[in-house]
Each structure stands twice: as structure tokens, then as C-alpha cells.
Short mmCIF file of C-alpha atoms in Angstrom, two decimals:
data_model
loop_
_atom_site.label_atom_id
_atom_site.label_comp_id
_atom_site.label_asym_id
_atom_site.label_seq_id
_atom_site.Cartn_x
_atom_site.Cartn_y
_atom_site.Cartn_z
CA UNK T 1 4.18 9.39 -16.39
CA UNK T 2 3.33 12.27 -18.72
CA UNK T 3 2.77 11.75 -22.44
CA UNK T 4 4.92 13.59 -24.94
CA UNK T 5 3.18 13.14 -28.26
CA UNK T 6 5.56 15.50 -30.03
CA UNK T 7 8.69 13.43 -29.48
CA UNK T 8 9.41 11.37 -32.60
CA UNK T 9 11.18 8.68 -30.60
CA UNK T 10 8.22 8.23 -28.30
CA UNK T 11 5.92 8.20 -31.30
CA UNK T 12 8.03 5.45 -32.80
CA UNK T 13 7.79 3.35 -29.63
CA UNK T 14 4.01 3.81 -29.57
CA UNK T 15 3.65 2.87 -33.25
CA UNK T 16 5.73 -0.24 -32.66
CA UNK T 17 3.62 -1.30 -29.68
CA UNK T 18 0.41 -0.65 -31.61
CA UNK T 19 1.56 -2.89 -34.45
CA UNK T 20 2.36 -5.64 -31.97
CA UNK T 21 -1.04 -5.21 -30.35
CA UNK T 22 -2.83 -5.55 -33.70
CA UNK T 23 -0.86 -8.68 -34.52
CA UNK T 24 -1.49 -10.23 -31.11
CA UNK T 25 -5.09 -9.22 -30.39
CA UNK T 26 -6.59 -8.06 -33.69
CA UNK T 27 -7.65 -4.64 -35.00
CA UNK T 28 -10.85 -4.39 -32.97
CA UNK T 29 -9.30 -5.16 -29.60
CA UNK T 30 -6.27 -3.00 -30.29
CA UNK T 31 -8.57 -0.05 -31.00
CA UNK T 32 -10.48 -0.28 -27.70
CA UNK T 33 -10.10 2.68 -25.36
CA UNK T 34 -8.53 0.93 -22.37
CA UNK T 35 -5.99 -0.88 -24.55
CA UNK T 36 -5.11 2.41 -26.27
CA UNK T 37 -4.62 4.04 -22.89
CA UNK T 38 -2.43 1.18 -21.71
CA UNK T 39 -0.39 1.37 -24.96
CA UNK T 40 0.08 5.12 -24.52
CA UNK T 41 1.23 4.85 -20.94
CA UNK T 42 3.57 1.96 -21.74
CA UNK T 43 5.05 3.81 -24.72
CA UNK T 44 5.85 6.81 -22.57
CA UNK T 45 7.50 4.63 -19.93
CA UNK T 46 9.51 2.57 -22.41
CA UNK T 47 10.60 5.72 -24.25
CA UNK T 48 11.63 7.49 -21.02
CA UNK T 49 13.56 4.50 -19.78
CA UNK T 50 15.31 4.21 -23.14
CA UNK T 51 16.50 7.82 -22.89
CA UNK T 52 18.85 6.91 -20.01
CA UNK T 53 22.33 5.81 -21.00
CA UNK T 54 24.10 3.06 -19.08
CA UNK T 55 27.68 2.07 -19.67
CA UNK T 56 28.35 -1.67 -19.96
CA UNK T 57 30.17 -1.50 -16.64
CA UNK T 58 27.33 0.40 -14.93
CA UNK T 59 24.85 -1.14 -12.55
CA UNK T 60 23.98 -4.78 -13.02
CA UNK T 61 20.22 -5.30 -12.85
CA UNK T 62 20.32 -7.28 -9.58
CA UNK T 63 22.49 -6.99 -6.51
CA UNK R 1 -6.11 6.23 26.82
CA UNK R 2 -8.82 5.74 29.37
CA UNK R 3 -10.60 2.47 28.96
CA UNK R 4 -13.75 3.82 30.55
CA UNK R 5 -14.03 6.74 28.14
CA UNK R 6 -13.23 4.92 24.88
CA UNK R 7 -15.74 2.63 23.21
CA UNK R 8 -14.38 -0.87 22.70
CA UNK R 9 -14.49 -0.59 18.93
CA UNK R 10 -12.44 2.63 18.98
CA UNK R 11 -9.42 1.04 20.69
CA UNK R 12 -6.21 0.79 18.77
CA UNK R 13 -4.53 -2.61 18.68
CA UNK R 14 -2.01 -1.58 21.32
CA UNK R 15 -4.73 -0.15 23.61
CA UNK R 16 -6.82 -3.31 23.26
CA UNK R 17 -3.77 -5.53 23.90
CA UNK R 18 -2.95 -3.65 27.12
CA UNK R 19 -6.53 -3.91 28.44
CA UNK R 20 -6.74 -7.59 27.54
CA UNK R 21 -3.41 -8.30 29.28
CA UNK R 22 -4.66 -6.66 32.48
CA UNK R 23 -7.99 -8.44 32.34
CA UNK R 24 -9.95 -5.23 31.81
CA UNK R 25 -11.20 -6.19 28.37
CA UNK R 26 -12.61 -9.52 27.23
CA UNK R 27 -11.48 -10.71 23.79
CA UNK R 28 -14.88 -12.32 23.39
CA UNK R 29 -16.67 -9.03 24.02
CA UNK R 30 -14.31 -7.25 21.64
CA UNK R 31 -14.87 -9.75 18.81
CA UNK R 32 -18.63 -9.79 19.40
CA UNK R 33 -18.69 -5.97 19.30
CA UNK R 34 -16.83 -5.87 16.00
CA UNK R 35 -18.98 -8.57 14.43
CA UNK R 36 -22.12 -6.67 15.41
CA UNK R 37 -20.59 -3.47 14.08
CA UNK R 38 -19.80 -5.16 10.74
CA UNK R 39 -23.51 -5.97 10.37
CA UNK R 40 -24.74 -2.54 11.48
CA UNK R 41 -22.75 0.58 10.60
CA UNK R 42 -20.31 -1.42 8.47
CA UNK R 43 -22.81 -3.05 6.13
CA UNK R 44 -23.02 -0.19 3.62
CA UNK R 45 -19.25 0.20 3.31
CA UNK R 46 -18.64 -3.13 1.63
CA UNK R 47 -15.27 -3.37 3.30
CA UNK R 48 -15.63 -6.95 4.50
CA UNK R 49 -16.00 -9.60 1.79
CA UNK R 50 -16.06 -12.54 4.20
CA UNK R 51 -16.46 -12.69 7.96
CA UNK R 52 -15.30 -15.74 9.88
CA UNK R 53 -17.38 -15.07 12.98
CA UNK R 54 -17.65 -18.55 14.46
CA UNK R 55 -13.95 -19.28 14.31
CA UNK R 56 -13.10 -15.77 15.50
CA UNK R 57 -15.37 -16.21 18.52
CA UNK R 58 -13.90 -19.64 19.19
CA UNK R 59 -10.39 -18.17 19.09
CA UNK R 60 -11.52 -15.36 21.44
CA UNK R 61 -12.87 -17.91 23.91
CA UNK R 62 -9.55 -19.71 23.69
CA UNK R 63 -7.72 -16.43 24.36
CA UNK R 64 -9.84 -15.91 27.49
CA UNK R 65 -9.07 -19.41 28.69
CA UNK R 66 -5.35 -18.73 28.24
CA UNK R 67 -5.69 -15.51 30.26
CA UNK R 68 -7.50 -17.33 33.08
CA UNK R 69 -4.82 -20.05 33.09
CA UNK R 70 -2.12 -17.41 33.53
CA UNK R 71 -0.14 -18.68 30.54
CA UNK R 72 2.35 -16.51 28.67
CA UNK R 73 0.62 -14.13 26.29
CA UNK R 74 1.66 -12.87 22.88
CA UNK R 75 1.93 -9.11 22.26
CA UNK R 76 -1.34 -9.17 20.29
CA UNK R 77 -3.16 -11.61 22.52
CA UNK R 78 -6.88 -11.48 21.80
CA UNK R 79 -6.63 -8.54 19.36
CA UNK R 80 -8.79 -8.90 16.23
CA UNK R 81 -7.51 -8.14 12.75
CA UNK R 82 -8.61 -8.43 9.14
CA UNK R 83 -6.68 -9.45 6.03
CA UNK R 84 -6.92 -8.20 2.46
CA UNK R 85 -8.39 -10.96 0.34
CA UNK R 86 -5.14 -11.79 -1.42
CA UNK R 87 -3.67 -13.32 1.76
CA UNK R 88 -4.27 -17.06 1.98
CA UNK R 89 -6.32 -18.01 5.02
CA UNK R 90 -6.62 -21.68 5.99
CA UNK R 91 -10.21 -22.92 5.60
CA UNK R 92 -11.46 -19.52 4.47
CA UNK R 93 -11.96 -18.58 0.84
CA UNK R 94 -9.25 -16.34 -0.68
CA UNK R 95 -10.60 -14.99 -3.97
CA UNK R 96 -8.68 -11.77 -4.75
CA UNK R 97 -11.80 -10.37 -6.38
CA UNK R 98 -11.45 -12.98 -9.15
CA UNK R 99 -14.60 -14.91 -10.10
CA UNK R 100 -12.90 -18.23 -10.87
CA UNK R 101 -11.38 -18.19 -7.33
CA UNK R 102 -14.79 -17.85 -5.62
CA UNK R 103 -14.36 -21.34 -4.13
CA UNK R 104 -10.59 -21.23 -3.67
CA UNK R 105 -10.05 -22.33 -0.05
CA UNK R 106 -6.41 -22.50 1.01
CA UNK R 107 -5.28 -25.18 3.41
CA UNK R 108 -2.58 -23.02 4.96
CA UNK R 109 -2.39 -19.43 6.21
CA UNK R 110 -0.08 -16.90 4.57
CA UNK R 111 3.02 -16.43 6.74
CA UNK R 112 1.88 -12.96 7.84
CA UNK R 113 -1.45 -14.30 9.07
CA UNK R 114 0.20 -17.29 10.70
CA UNK R 115 2.66 -15.08 12.58
CA UNK R 116 -0.03 -12.71 13.77
CA UNK R 117 -2.00 -15.68 15.09
CA UNK R 118 1.14 -17.00 16.79
CA UNK R 119 1.32 -13.66 18.65
CA UNK R 120 -2.26 -14.07 19.77
CA UNK R 121 -4.14 -12.00 17.18
CA UNK R 122 -7.52 -13.22 15.95
CA UNK R 123 -8.48 -13.19 12.27
CA UNK R 124 -12.07 -11.91 11.97
CA UNK R 125 -12.40 -12.07 8.19
CA UNK R 126 -11.26 -11.00 4.75
CA UNK R 127 -11.35 -7.49 3.37
CA UNK R 128 -12.14 -6.23 -0.11
CA UNK R 129 -9.33 -5.80 -2.62
CA UNK R 130 -9.31 -4.56 -6.14
CA UNK R 131 -8.98 -7.59 -8.40
CA UNK R 132 -5.54 -9.10 -7.82
CA UNK R 133 -4.53 -5.81 -6.14
CA UNK R 134 -4.50 -3.89 -9.44
CA UNK R 135 -6.33 -0.67 -10.30
CA UNK R 136 -9.92 -1.60 -11.23
CA UNK R 137 -11.97 -0.05 -8.38
CA UNK R 138 -13.45 -2.37 -5.73
CA UNK R 139 -17.04 -1.99 -4.46
CA UNK R 140 -15.84 -0.56 -1.13
CA UNK R 141 -17.06 2.91 -0.10
CA UNK R 142 -14.97 5.62 1.51
CA UNK R 143 -16.42 6.17 5.02
CA UNK R 144 -15.66 9.89 4.75
CA UNK R 145 -17.70 10.32 1.55
CA UNK R 146 -19.53 7.57 -0.32
CA UNK R 147 -18.96 9.25 -3.69
CA UNK R 148 -15.15 9.19 -3.25
CA UNK R 149 -12.77 6.28 -3.73
CA UNK R 150 -11.36 4.62 -0.63
CA UNK R 151 -8.24 4.16 -2.75
CA UNK R 152 -6.79 0.86 -3.75
CA UNK R 153 -5.83 -1.76 -3.84
CA UNK R 154 -6.18 -2.28 -0.06
CA UNK R 155 -9.62 -0.63 -0.20
CA UNK R 156 -11.42 -2.77 2.40
CA UNK R 157 -8.49 -2.78 4.83
CA UNK R 158 -8.29 1.03 4.92
CA UNK R 159 -12.04 1.67 5.03
CA UNK R 160 -12.57 -0.91 7.77
CA UNK R 161 -9.84 0.53 9.99
CA UNK R 162 -11.11 4.08 9.41
CA UNK R 163 -14.72 3.10 10.23
CA UNK R 164 -13.64 1.36 13.45
CA UNK R 165 -14.70 -2.02 12.14
CA UNK R 166 -11.29 -3.52 13.05
CA UNK R 167 -8.19 -2.16 14.86
CA UNK R 168 -5.72 -3.14 12.17
CA UNK R 169 -5.62 -4.95 8.84
CA UNK R 170 -3.14 -6.51 6.48
CA UNK R 171 -2.64 -4.80 3.14
CA UNK R 172 -0.17 -4.97 0.26
CA UNK R 173 1.59 -2.42 -1.93
CA UNK R 174 3.11 -2.79 -5.40
CA UNK R 175 2.83 0.86 -6.39
CA UNK R 176 0.87 2.75 -3.68
CA UNK R 177 -1.77 0.31 -2.42
CA UNK R 178 -1.16 0.66 1.33
CA UNK R 179 -0.23 4.30 1.75
CA UNK R 180 -2.70 5.85 -0.67
CA UNK R 181 -5.80 4.11 0.84
CA UNK R 182 -4.44 5.06 4.26
CA UNK R 183 -4.29 8.72 3.18
CA UNK R 184 -7.75 8.69 1.59
CA UNK R 185 -9.31 7.14 4.72
CA UNK R 186 -7.46 9.08 7.43
CA UNK R 187 -5.56 6.17 8.95
CA UNK R 188 -1.91 5.19 9.30
CA UNK R 189 -0.43 3.02 6.54
CA UNK R 190 2.98 1.41 6.81
CA UNK R 191 4.96 -0.42 4.15
CA UNK R 192 8.13 -1.97 5.61
CA UNK R 193 11.31 -2.49 3.60
CA UNK R 194 11.18 -4.98 0.75
CA UNK R 195 11.81 -8.46 2.11
CA UNK R 196 11.18 -7.54 5.74
CA UNK R 197 7.93 -9.52 5.78
CA UNK R 198 7.41 -12.89 4.13
CA UNK R 199 5.10 -12.91 1.12
CA UNK R 200 4.52 -16.68 1.15
CA UNK R 201 0.81 -17.24 0.73
CA UNK R 202 0.13 -13.80 -0.73
CA UNK R 203 -1.18 -13.78 -4.32
CA UNK R 204 1.40 -11.82 -6.37
CA UNK R 205 0.97 -8.89 -8.72
CA UNK R 206 4.62 -8.04 -9.52
CA UNK R 207 7.12 -10.06 -7.52
CA UNK R 208 9.99 -7.62 -7.17
CA UNK R 209 7.66 -4.75 -6.17
CA UNK R 210 5.08 -6.50 -3.96
CA UNK R 211 5.29 -5.57 -0.25
CA UNK R 212 3.21 -6.67 2.73
CA UNK R 213 1.97 -3.72 4.78
CA UNK R 214 -0.48 -2.71 7.47
CA UNK R 215 -3.33 -0.26 7.97
CA UNK R 216 -3.84 0.89 11.55
CA UNK R 217 -4.83 3.87 13.71
CA UNK R 218 -1.48 4.57 15.33
CA UNK R 219 2.22 4.31 14.65
CA UNK R 220 2.51 2.22 17.78
CA UNK R 221 0.25 -0.36 16.14
CA UNK R 222 2.51 -0.45 13.09
CA UNK R 223 5.46 -1.18 15.37
CA UNK R 224 3.52 -3.97 17.11
CA UNK R 225 2.66 -5.40 13.72
CA UNK R 226 6.26 -5.28 12.50
CA UNK R 227 7.50 -6.92 15.67
CA UNK R 228 5.04 -9.76 15.19
CA UNK R 229 5.60 -10.51 11.51
CA UNK R 230 9.15 -9.32 10.82
CA UNK R 231 11.84 -11.69 9.70
CA UNK R 232 14.28 -9.75 11.87
CA UNK R 233 14.52 -8.52 15.47
CA UNK R 234 11.54 -6.44 16.68
CA UNK R 235 11.73 -2.64 16.59
CA UNK R 236 11.70 -0.43 19.67
CA UNK R 237 9.56 2.68 19.50
CA UNK R 238 9.68 5.03 22.45
CA UNK R 239 8.16 8.44 21.62
CA UNK R 240 9.15 9.84 25.02
CA UNK R 241 12.83 9.15 24.41
CA UNK R 242 13.06 10.40 20.85
CA UNK R 243 14.91 13.47 19.73
CA UNK R 244 13.41 15.71 17.07
CA UNK R 245 14.33 14.35 13.65
CA UNK R 246 15.87 15.93 10.55
CA UNK R 247 13.28 15.86 7.77
CA UNK R 248 13.81 16.35 4.03
CA UNK R 249 10.93 17.99 2.19
CA UNK R 250 11.11 16.41 -1.27
CA UNK R 251 10.93 19.20 -3.81
CA UNK R 252 9.93 16.98 -6.78
CA UNK R 253 6.96 15.71 -4.77
CA UNK R 254 5.87 19.20 -3.74
CA UNK R 255 6.04 20.29 -7.35
CA UNK R 256 3.96 17.30 -8.50
CA UNK R 257 1.22 17.49 -5.88
CA UNK R 258 -1.82 19.76 -6.06
CA UNK R 259 -1.31 23.24 -4.55
CA UNK R 260 -3.54 22.21 -1.65
CA UNK R 261 -1.59 19.03 -0.84
CA UNK R 262 1.71 20.83 -1.29
CA UNK R 263 0.71 23.73 0.98
CA UNK R 264 -0.66 21.36 3.56
CA UNK R 265 2.62 19.42 3.63
CA UNK R 266 4.57 22.67 4.06
CA UNK R 267 2.25 23.62 6.92
CA UNK R 268 2.81 20.24 8.57
CA UNK R 269 6.58 20.71 8.12
CA UNK R 270 6.36 24.14 9.76
CA UNK R 271 4.50 22.70 12.70
CA UNK R 272 7.09 19.93 13.10
CA UNK R 273 9.87 22.53 12.83
CA UNK R 274 8.24 24.56 15.59
CA UNK R 275 8.32 21.42 17.73
CA UNK R 276 12.05 21.07 17.13
CA UNK R 277 12.47 19.13 13.89
CA UNK R 278 15.10 20.35 11.45
CA UNK R 279 13.44 20.67 8.04
CA UNK R 280 15.26 21.28 4.76
CA UNK R 281 14.44 20.78 1.11
CA UNK R 282 15.99 17.76 -0.60
CA UNK R 283 15.68 15.87 -3.88
CA UNK R 284 14.67 12.29 -4.61
CA UNK R 285 18.04 12.17 -6.36
CA UNK R 286 16.44 11.34 -9.70
CA UNK R 287 13.67 12.94 -11.80
CA UNK R 288 10.22 11.80 -10.67
CA UNK R 289 9.11 11.01 -14.21
CA UNK R 290 12.11 8.70 -14.63
CA UNK R 291 11.36 6.96 -11.34
CA UNK R 292 7.76 6.40 -12.45
CA UNK R 293 8.77 5.20 -15.92
CA UNK R 294 11.15 2.64 -14.43
CA UNK R 295 8.47 1.52 -11.97
CA UNK R 296 5.94 1.26 -14.82
CA UNK R 297 8.11 -0.93 -17.04
CA UNK R 298 9.02 -3.30 -14.21
CA UNK R 299 5.51 -3.55 -12.80
CA UNK R 300 3.77 -4.02 -16.11
CA UNK R 301 6.23 -6.64 -17.35
CA UNK R 302 6.05 -8.64 -14.11
CA UNK R 303 2.26 -8.35 -13.88
CA UNK R 304 2.00 -9.68 -17.43
CA UNK R 305 4.30 -12.57 -16.50
CA UNK R 306 2.10 -13.36 -13.49
CA UNK R 307 -1.20 -13.15 -15.35
CA UNK R 308 -0.91 -14.04 -19.01
CA UNK R 309 -1.69 -17.70 -18.54
CA UNK R 310 -4.64 -16.97 -16.22
CA UNK R 311 -5.93 -14.57 -18.85
CA UNK R 312 -5.98 -17.36 -21.41
CA UNK R 313 -7.27 -19.94 -18.95
CA UNK R 314 -10.22 -17.81 -17.82
CA UNK R 315 -11.20 -15.53 -20.72
CA UNK R 316 -13.44 -12.67 -19.60
CA UNK R 317 -12.71 -13.15 -15.89
CA UNK R 318 -10.23 -10.29 -15.51
CA UNK R 319 -11.37 -6.74 -14.82
CA UNK R 320 -10.94 -4.45 -17.90
CA UNK R 321 -7.99 -2.35 -16.71
CA UNK R 322 -6.04 -5.36 -15.49
CA UNK R 323 -6.76 -7.21 -18.74
CA UNK R 324 -5.48 -4.31 -20.87
CA UNK R 325 -2.45 -3.87 -18.60
CA UNK R 326 -1.49 -7.53 -18.96
CA UNK R 327 -2.11 -7.61 -22.71
CA UNK R 328 0.17 -4.63 -23.26
CA UNK R 329 2.68 -5.87 -20.71
CA UNK R 330 3.22 -8.99 -22.84
CA UNK R 331 4.37 -6.78 -25.70
CA UNK R 332 7.14 -4.93 -23.81
CA UNK R 333 10.69 -5.82 -24.90
CA UNK R 334 12.77 -7.89 -22.46
CA UNK R 335 15.76 -5.62 -22.97
CA UNK R 336 13.70 -2.68 -21.68
CA UNK R 337 12.83 -4.60 -18.52
CA UNK R 338 16.50 -5.31 -17.86
CA UNK R 339 17.47 -1.70 -18.63
CA UNK R 340 14.78 -0.52 -16.20
CA UNK R 341 16.09 -2.93 -13.57
CA UNK R 342 19.56 -1.47 -13.91
CA UNK R 343 18.17 2.06 -13.65
CA UNK R 344 16.34 0.95 -10.54
CA UNK R 345 19.68 0.26 -8.85
CA UNK R 346 20.96 3.70 -9.88
CA UNK R 347 17.80 5.39 -8.52
CA UNK R 348 18.00 3.48 -5.21
CA UNK R 349 21.61 4.58 -4.76
CA UNK R 350 20.75 8.22 -5.54
CA UNK R 351 17.82 8.16 -3.12
CA UNK R 352 19.98 6.56 -0.44
CA UNK R 353 22.51 9.38 -0.89
CA UNK R 354 19.77 12.02 -0.57
CA UNK R 355 18.68 10.38 2.66
CA UNK R 356 22.16 10.71 4.18
CA UNK R 357 21.40 14.36 5.01
CA UNK R 358 18.17 13.60 6.86
CA UNK R 359 16.45 10.98 8.98
CA UNK R 360 13.46 10.74 6.66
CA UNK R 361 11.87 12.21 3.57
CA UNK R 362 8.70 14.21 4.16
CA UNK R 363 6.25 14.60 1.27
CA UNK R 364 2.54 14.47 0.51
CA UNK R 365 1.26 10.88 0.56
CA UNK R 366 -1.11 11.53 -2.32
CA UNK R 367 -1.26 14.27 -4.93
CA UNK R 368 -4.63 15.43 -3.52
CA UNK R 369 -7.63 14.20 -1.50
CA UNK R 370 -9.58 11.14 -2.60
CA UNK R 371 -11.02 11.52 -6.12
CA UNK R 372 -14.26 9.97 -7.41
CA UNK R 373 -15.03 6.25 -7.43
CA UNK R 374 -14.14 5.75 -11.10
CA UNK R 375 -10.46 5.50 -10.07
CA UNK R 376 -8.44 4.29 -7.08
CA UNK R 377 -6.27 7.42 -7.25
CA UNK R 378 -2.81 8.39 -8.39
CA UNK R 379 0.12 6.25 -7.17
CA UNK R 380 2.84 8.66 -8.33
CA UNK R 381 3.99 9.78 -4.88
CA UNK R 382 3.92 6.35 -3.24
CA UNK R 383 5.44 4.28 -6.06
CA UNK R 384 9.02 5.60 -5.70
CA UNK R 385 9.44 3.77 -2.38
CA UNK R 386 7.87 0.59 -3.74
CA UNK R 387 10.43 0.73 -6.55
CA UNK R 388 13.45 0.99 -4.29
CA UNK R 389 12.07 -1.11 -1.41
CA UNK R 390 12.50 1.64 1.22
CA UNK R 391 10.11 1.74 4.18
CA UNK R 392 7.36 4.35 3.95
CA UNK R 393 4.51 5.42 6.18
CA UNK R 394 1.46 7.67 5.75
CA UNK R 395 0.30 9.79 8.69
CA UNK R 396 -3.13 11.38 8.70
CA UNK R 397 -2.71 15.11 9.30
CA UNK R 398 -6.06 16.80 8.99
CA UNK R 399 -9.26 17.27 7.06
CA UNK R 400 -9.50 19.37 3.88
CA UNK R 401 -12.34 21.82 3.58
CA UNK R 402 -14.82 22.22 2.06
CA UNK R 403 -15.03 18.50 1.17
CA UNK R 404 -14.25 17.22 4.64
CA UNK R 405 -11.80 14.63 3.28
CA UNK R 406 -8.58 13.42 4.96
CA UNK R 407 -5.14 14.81 4.16
CA UNK R 408 -1.90 13.00 4.94
CA UNK R 409 1.86 13.25 4.78
CA UNK R 410 4.31 10.52 3.92
CA UNK R 411 7.60 9.69 5.65
CA UNK R 412 10.17 7.41 4.05
CA UNK R 413 13.60 6.31 5.22
CA UNK R 414 16.54 4.19 4.09
CA UNK R 415 16.02 0.56 3.30
CA UNK R 416 16.16 -1.80 6.29
CA UNK R 417 15.98 1.13 8.75
CA UNK R 418 12.33 0.48 9.49
CA UNK R 419 12.76 1.00 13.23
CA UNK R 420 14.23 4.42 12.72
CA UNK R 421 11.38 5.39 10.41
CA UNK R 422 8.82 4.24 12.97
CA UNK R 423 10.58 6.29 15.63
CA UNK R 424 10.50 9.38 13.42
CA UNK R 425 6.84 8.78 12.59
CA UNK R 426 6.01 8.31 16.25
CA UNK R 427 7.65 11.65 17.09
CA UNK R 428 5.78 13.39 14.27
CA UNK R 429 2.47 11.78 15.28
CA UNK R 430 2.92 13.13 18.81
CA UNK R 431 3.23 16.70 17.50
CA UNK R 432 0.08 16.57 15.35
CA UNK R 433 -3.59 16.67 16.31
CA UNK R 434 -5.36 13.33 16.59
CA UNK R 435 -7.31 12.33 13.53
CA UNK R 436 -11.05 12.07 14.19
CA UNK R 437 -13.23 9.18 13.00
CA UNK R 438 -15.41 9.87 9.95
CA UNK R 439 -18.91 11.16 10.74
CA UNK R 440 -21.20 8.29 11.59
CA UNK R 441 -18.35 5.98 12.60
CA UNK R 442 -17.12 7.58 15.85
#
């Protein structure tokens, strides 16, 4: 999944996840490289998934 | 195959089974040979984490006694195998690369191991895995080049099969953990359809994505494996009776892969077309980056659900990438997981529709040859089929110069049409040159 740092919506998702990480694990842990990388990758995935519109009558999550 | 010309350790599972059935090969000699090989040429690879030599030899002696008695024999009678160290093995430690599990000794075999034993196969030992089958590299070396990753997470399984330490080995795939190591080590990797093989007794990573698979040195061995462990009727693979397949070159995968991997896949496609296959370009049916985003959300959320309590119970015991992945996974919104699960159904339907035009997709297994040991490689081209639960198979197709590292192509077919995919793969395998063993392991 490629990053897109210029998209404000993706940036918003990343900022939200970072805030949650600081609350859950503290400033120091949240600033560590591997956690930052995981936050970035997750933000891109969450943002990309959220771009897709599904009607209420579209696919149920499980068949 | 000529039994006289092929060293015992080079035999595929099917070749060994045929020679054992006819009394030309002793299971005891075969197991002894492989145990000696593990201690000699295999020692530096760090593929085995635990050998079970005494019990394997005892089982081999039992297999010989059965042969002498003229009793009915299973399809894998006397054939040795290894299992990735996330498969429970009765009386033999199953640690998953996790320190607190160093003394975890299951009392019951995983179903896959149990079924292989019921068909006469002999468990020789456990093979290295990345911790809990995630992405922190294992200590295993790639037999083609010690400075390159063997891939992961089924690192030991792929390296051991490539180095002729074992004919076949159990692996598992949540993103790309069977097919990518297969590609990086020059062996065949097969991931059957989701649900085709029981996962009871296999330590999970992400429940709805985890698949049991196999690493072997021929498509025929993959078919033997599926017949032994499948929850459904066994497949029939008859390369002589197959017609040339229709293959769909996946354009999104060709665009994603390195120029070298992409060109190599096109060259393989041209060779198969010359042999009679019909090749056309097709689409996954959905953008690759969307497929990977959906896979990411589902896998990370489920992995966090599997591991968050272990993380608290054993602080400091998880490898750094897995720890960070779980910590972030706990933060993902539930609504996003459900949204991704719905998109997964849409993607599966689109992919199924793309496959209506062809017998199988054809694409590079990996985006390039094996990278350095700081990573287990890129799962982007294997993960789509883990997401939708379709069967996929990696075929070794040559050696890239100047590095001398294996190249491979991937075939994938519709869900629950595993037999058809194996038939297509068998036909393709027959048109391609045989893959050599790595230098020093022939």
C-alpha cells in the first residue's frame, strides 16, 4: 500500500491514529520508528478502504 | 525418474513413494539419509529448529514392517516430511519462534500432520518460522545466497525443501507466506482454497486469512499432499491427458512488479503460448492498492485480536515488528474492519468474474528476486489470493543473472477449483525447464 502524504483525508486518519497511540502507549513508544511505520501503513489502508462507497443493500460482510 | 541415477535425498515425495511401494527404497535408509544431511550440509541453513530423529526412525522401521507384511499402504507410505513450527506436533515442542513457548509440548497433532501420518508419511521434525508467522525475519538462510532472505513466514520449510533436506513440508499463508518463500528458494509452493484443509492445531495469525499450504519440488507432490489432507475428494492430476490451458496475464501485477520480474513472466507466458496455451491480458477486477488495503485492515485487526492478550501477558517476548503491528491493530476502528470485510466480498466477486475468461491467472509470484535478510520480502502479489481464499501456486521458472537467484511465476484459479489449478500447473510445469538445486545442495 503506497502512502499519499498529500491527501488531507489520509493525513486526518494518520493524525487520529497517532493521538490514539500516544494515549494508549505514551509519547515515547508512539514516537518509535517501527510504531510510526505501522501507523503510516495502517493509516493508508484505513483511508483507502474508507474511500470506497457501499450502499446499505450492498454486500454483507460474510456469506 | 531413474532410481539408480537420482540420489535418495533428491527424490520428490511422489518418486520416493513409488520406490518405497515397489520395495526399491527403504524408508529407514531414506530417513537416515535425511537426518545425516540435516547435520552436514543442512547445519548452516538453520532451517530445522527441532529434529525428531528417534521417533522418525522408529516410524520408518514400522513402515518397513508394514511393507514386509504386505498390508495396504497409504499414498505417502514411508515418505518423510517436515512441519513449520506453528503446527502442533504431539510430544514435540511447538514454539512458533516465541520464547515463552519454548517448552510448549502439545499432546495432539494438528489435523494436517495427523492426516499425513495416516497416509503413511513420517514427521522428521519442525522447521523454522518467523515468530507466529509474521514478518520479523527468522534465522534461516537462503540456500541460493546466504545474504538473501529465504522469505517468510515459512522460511525453514522452503529452504529445507530447496536444499534437499526433506521432500516436502507444511507451511502456512496469511498474506504470502507459502508462495513467496517458494519463489525465493526455487521450489513449488501451493496454497489451496480457504477451508480446504483443516487448521485445527495450527497457531493462528489472522483467522479469516490463514491457510495451510505445502512446499515441495513438483506439482505432483502438491496433488499428493492435497489428496492426503483435503476435507474433500482427492484431486486427479494427469499431465499426459491435459489440454493446453487459457491463461490470464494480470496487468496490475505486471505493472507492480520490477521490470525484470515482469519481463520474465511475459517470457514464460510466450513459452507456454508456443506450447499451445492461449494467453491474454486480464485484470484482477479491482485496483491492486484497494485489494492490499482491504487485506491490510483485515489482517492487522485480526492479528491484534489474536495477540493483544499475549502481548500483555509476556511483555518483551514479541518480535519488534509483530509488537508494533499488534499495538497499532488495536487502534483500528471496528467499523473499518466491517467495511473492509464487505469490500472483500466485492473484490472476490470481481476476481471470480475475471477468471471466467481463463482457466487461471498468470502473474509474477514476487515483485523481484529475494531481497536482503533485513526483510522477508514483499507480499503484495501473493496477498490478493489469501484475501479472497482462491487457490494459488508458485512455479519456479529459472535463475536470474547476475545474482543467480530463483525466479517464479504464480498461477491462481477460482475458489474450490483446486484440482483444476493443479492440472493447469502440471501442464505448465511440463513445458518449462526443470529447476536445478542450489549450488552445494545438489
